[in-house]
Amino acid sequence: TGVNHTFETVRQALEALPSDATAVQRLRTAIETHLLCLIENSDYARAVSKLSGQVPGAIQAQHLANEQAYGALWKRLLREARE
């Protein structure tokens, strides 16, 4: 899914940073990567947002789980940057 692709792309970008990258550098990388994914997949993202209520419940549940995992990554990045 789009969330899965974006999540994985952001995760890979973060893993590619040097081990001594600061929390702010990690947050900046995540933001940039996320926005690039949105730009590159904007048609797909629009379609998903329009059709998400029309797919079977199991698919909606998986999509929600993916969104929650991605959200958890962002919460961690923001918390670390704030500290």
Short mmCIF file of N, CA, C and O in Angstrom, two decimals, residues 1-11 34 37-38 41 44-45 48 62-71 74:
data_model
loop_
_atom_site.label_atom_id
_atom_site.label_comp_id
_atom_site.label_asym_id
_atom_site.label_seq_id
_atom_site.Cartn_x
_atom_site.Cartn_y
_atom_site.Cartn_z
N THR A 1 0.84 -1.19 0.00
CA THR A 1 0.00 0.00 0.00
C THR A 1 0.88 1.24 0.00
O THR A 1 2.07 1.17 0.24
N GLY A 2 0.26 2.37 -0.20
CA GLY A 2 1.00 3.62 -0.20
C GLY A 2 1.65 3.90 1.14
O GLY A 2 2.79 4.35 1.23
N VAL A 3 0.90 3.62 2.22
CA VAL A 3 1.46 3.84 3.56
C VAL A 3 2.65 2.93 3.77
O VAL A 3 3.70 3.35 4.27
N ASN A 4 2.51 1.68 3.38
CA ASN A 4 3.61 0.72 3.53
C ASN A 4 4.84 1.18 2.75
O ASN A 4 5.95 1.13 3.26
N HIS A 5 4.63 1.60 1.52
CA HIS A 5 5.75 2.05 0.69
C HIS A 5 6.43 3.27 1.31
O HIS A 5 7.66 3.32 1.41
N THR A 6 5.63 4.23 1.74
CA THR A 6 6.20 5.44 2.34
C THR A 6 6.92 5.11 3.63
O THR A 6 8.04 5.58 3.87
N PHE A 7 6.30 4.29 4.47
CA PHE A 7 6.89 3.87 5.74
C PHE A 7 8.25 3.21 5.48
O PHE A 7 9.26 3.54 6.10
N GLU A 8 8.27 2.28 4.54
CA GLU A 8 9.52 1.55 4.25
C GLU A 8 10.58 2.49 3.67
O GLU A 8 11.76 2.40 4.02
N THR A 9 10.18 3.40 2.81
CA THR A 9 11.12 4.35 2.21
C THR A 9 11.72 5.26 3.28
O THR A 9 12.93 5.52 3.30
N VAL A 10 10.88 5.76 4.18
CA VAL A 10 11.36 6.61 5.27
C VAL A 10 12.29 5.80 6.18
O VAL A 10 13.37 6.27 6.57
N ARG A 11 11.89 4.59 6.51
CA ARG A 11 12.73 3.74 7.37
C ARG A 11 14.10 3.50 6.74
O ARG A 11 15.13 3.59 7.41
N HIS A 34 9.38 11.66 3.37
CA HIS A 34 7.92 11.54 3.37
C HIS A 34 7.31 12.43 2.30
O HIS A 34 6.46 11.99 1.52
N CYS A 37 7.90 11.14 -1.19
CA CYS A 37 6.99 10.01 -1.47
C CYS A 37 5.60 10.52 -1.83
O CYS A 37 4.96 9.99 -2.75
N LEU A 38 5.13 11.52 -1.11
CA LEU A 38 3.80 12.07 -1.41
C LEU A 38 3.76 12.67 -2.80
O LEU A 38 2.79 12.48 -3.54
N ASN A 41 3.86 9.89 -5.44
CA ASN A 41 2.71 8.98 -5.44
C ASN A 41 1.40 9.71 -5.21
O ASN A 41 0.45 9.13 -4.70
N TYR A 44 -1.80 8.06 -6.54
CA TYR A 44 -2.14 6.87 -5.76
C TYR A 44 -2.73 7.27 -4.41
O TYR A 44 -3.74 6.72 -3.97
N ALA A 45 -2.12 8.25 -3.76
CA ALA A 45 -2.59 8.69 -2.44
C ALA A 45 -4.02 9.23 -2.54
O ALA A 45 -4.85 8.95 -1.66
N VAL A 48 -6.42 6.24 -2.95
CA VAL A 48 -6.58 5.50 -1.70
C VAL A 48 -7.51 6.24 -0.75
O VAL A 48 -8.39 5.65 -0.13
N GLN A 62 -5.82 -3.86 7.98
CA GLN A 62 -4.39 -3.91 7.69
C GLN A 62 -3.86 -2.52 7.39
O GLN A 62 -2.79 -2.14 7.85
N HIS A 63 -4.63 -1.76 6.64
CA HIS A 63 -4.22 -0.38 6.32
C HIS A 63 -4.12 0.45 7.60
O HIS A 63 -3.17 1.21 7.78
N LEU A 64 -5.09 0.29 8.49
CA LEU A 64 -5.06 1.02 9.76
C LEU A 64 -3.84 0.63 10.59
O LEU A 64 -3.18 1.49 11.17
N ALA A 65 -3.52 -0.66 10.62
CA ALA A 65 -2.34 -1.12 11.36
C ALA A 65 -1.07 -0.49 10.78
O ALA A 65 -0.17 -0.08 11.53
N ASN A 66 -0.98 -0.43 9.46
CA ASN A 66 0.18 0.20 8.81
C ASN A 66 0.25 1.68 9.16
O ASN A 66 1.34 2.20 9.45
N GLU A 67 -0.88 2.36 9.14
CA GLU A 67 -0.90 3.78 9.49
C GLU A 67 -0.48 4.00 10.94
O GLU A 67 0.26 4.95 11.24
N GLN A 68 -0.93 3.13 11.83
CA GLN A 68 -0.57 3.26 13.24
C GLN A 68 0.92 3.03 13.46
O GLN A 68 1.56 3.74 14.24
N ALA A 69 1.49 2.07 12.77
CA ALA A 69 2.93 1.81 12.89
C ALA A 69 3.73 3.00 12.37
O ALA A 69 4.72 3.42 12.98
N TYR A 70 3.29 3.56 11.27
CA TYR A 70 3.97 4.72 10.70
C TYR A 70 3.82 5.92 11.63
O TYR A 70 4.76 6.67 11.87
N GLY A 71 2.65 6.08 12.20
CA GLY A 71 2.43 7.15 13.16
C GLY A 71 3.32 7.02 14.39
O GLY A 71 3.83 8.01 14.91
N TRP A 74 6.72 8.39 13.65
CA TRP A 74 6.74 9.85 13.70
C TRP A 74 6.70 10.37 15.13
O TRP A 74 7.39 11.33 15.47
#
